Amino acid sequence: MSSTHSRSRVLGYDVLRAVAAIAVVVIHVLAEGSGVRGAEGNALPWVYDSYTFIWFATPAFAFLTGALVWNYRPIRTVQELGTFFRKRASVVLYPYLIWSAFYIWFGRYTPADLRPQMPIGEWVVDVVRLLVLGRASFHLYFLPVVLIFYLVAPVISRLYARWPWLTFVALYAIGALGTVVIPAPASGHFVTAYRLFRSTMWLLPTAAVGALYGAVRDRYAGFLARAWPLILSVGLFMRWYDRGPLYVETVWLQRLNEYAYLGATLVGLACLFDVLAHRMPTLAKASRWLGAGALGVYLIHPIAIAGVTEVLEARGATNLWIQPWFTVAVSAAVVVGCYAVVTLAGRVRALSWAFGMPGGLAARAGLPQRGRASAT
């Protein structure tokens, strides 16, 4: 596969990344009000169906990792390997460590009381465990998995370059059936390792689908541009039907079924956004900006949601979570507010590193930068 991406392809991935980040925000806003709504409220169609059709949110990031990173041009020298890892570290590793430290300090622990009763050795082990599992905050769990995908990318990319379909089938099967074949160990000594293994297996099939899509996209561009409505419809229909009659009790069959419609949905969305990017080039700048800021929105949105909850509790207005319009309004406000924060931070290079945008938002988005634009 060529290392040069087409214009529409880059924009299509940017749109998918932004849509995934927005879907994550909506999921967590819905979850924030679940306690107020109770079992009956959470079973209402507007809540239940919202979860049903935006469940692809986090797996979409794994899909994009496969499509972009596992289709990276083959690495031939040690220097190229070092360059690859440095770029990946600046985009994901550094922001992950920064925000993990933030959430550990202000979340699991507090500035006034860092569990002084806990021996320092146990405290260090606990912090390391949080970092390994992505548990410094509830939404960070997928980032250690992405880092694992980066580590194996030099090998996986070569396999996809030579045997794309065979590599896809192997990785898909390993991910879908890994936790079925290897159940949770009885010993408590392996709890951390198995949790990381389980998270990795959960996201591996969608990464495999993304890598296959990236490998064959150019070859089947015409077919995918015409077939995306069918692919997307099948994925969404299977997801909806799986919440009822299609559900099967056999664990391994259910896993294969889940990843089938998840993969179809993500491929359909990627094709759709490719088509839209090709037909609406005027949206290029917005697409790049939204995609470049998506990780930052993902990283900080729990802070905004927690702020809304504190205000509601202080005013005794938590019953607003029962109203659909309020969930929509909060979701929109959180998305817009977080993108505003990320955009402002992206203009300051010292801050942009914390949001996975080394060099600033414009550089990450591939947009003209003010200083350079004025000099030309």
Short mmCIF file of N, CA and C in Angstrom, two decimals, residues 173-184 194 197 201 251-252 255:
data_model
loop_
_atom_site.label_atom_id
_atom_site.label_comp_id
_atom_site.label_asym_id
_atom_site.label_seq_id
_atom_site.Cartn_x
_atom_site.Cartn_y
_atom_site.Cartn_z
N ALA A 173 -9.81 -13.35 14.44
CA ALA A 173 -10.16 -14.55 15.22
C ALA A 173 -9.52 -14.51 16.60
N ILE A 174 -8.27 -14.08 16.67
CA ILE A 174 -7.58 -14.01 17.96
C ILE A 174 -8.32 -13.05 18.89
N GLY A 175 -8.69 -11.88 18.37
CA GLY A 175 -9.37 -10.90 19.20
C GLY A 175 -10.76 -11.32 19.61
N ALA A 176 -11.51 -11.90 18.67
CA ALA A 176 -12.89 -12.27 18.96
C ALA A 176 -12.99 -13.43 19.93
N LEU A 177 -12.04 -14.36 19.85
CA LEU A 177 -12.14 -15.58 20.65
C LEU A 177 -11.08 -15.68 21.73
N GLY A 178 -10.21 -14.67 21.84
CA GLY A 178 -9.11 -14.75 22.79
C GLY A 178 -9.56 -14.95 24.22
N THR A 179 -10.54 -14.16 24.67
CA THR A 179 -11.00 -14.28 26.06
C THR A 179 -11.89 -15.50 26.27
N VAL A 180 -12.38 -16.08 25.18
CA VAL A 180 -13.16 -17.32 25.29
C VAL A 180 -12.22 -18.50 25.50
N VAL A 181 -11.13 -18.50 24.73
CA VAL A 181 -10.15 -19.59 24.82
C VAL A 181 -9.33 -19.48 26.10
N ILE A 182 -9.02 -18.23 26.49
CA ILE A 182 -8.20 -18.01 27.68
C ILE A 182 -9.06 -17.28 28.71
N PRO A 183 -9.74 -17.98 29.59
CA PRO A 183 -10.60 -17.34 30.59
C PRO A 183 -9.78 -16.65 31.68
N ALA A 184 -10.46 -15.92 32.52
CA ALA A 184 -9.78 -15.21 33.61
C ALA A 184 -9.08 -16.21 34.53
N TYR A 194 -4.46 -9.72 33.02
CA TYR A 194 -5.61 -10.23 32.29
C TYR A 194 -6.57 -9.10 31.90
N PHE A 197 -5.14 -7.70 28.87
CA PHE A 197 -5.35 -8.66 27.80
C PHE A 197 -6.79 -8.60 27.29
N MET A 201 -7.97 -7.64 23.53
CA MET A 201 -8.76 -8.55 22.70
C MET A 201 -10.06 -7.90 22.23
N VAL A 251 -21.30 -18.18 23.68
CA VAL A 251 -20.41 -17.04 23.85
C VAL A 251 -19.58 -16.78 22.61
N TRP A 252 -18.96 -17.83 22.06
CA TRP A 252 -18.06 -17.61 20.93
C TRP A 252 -18.81 -17.13 19.70
N ARG A 255 -19.69 -13.45 20.16
CA ARG A 255 -18.53 -12.58 19.93
C ARG A 255 -18.33 -12.34 18.44
#
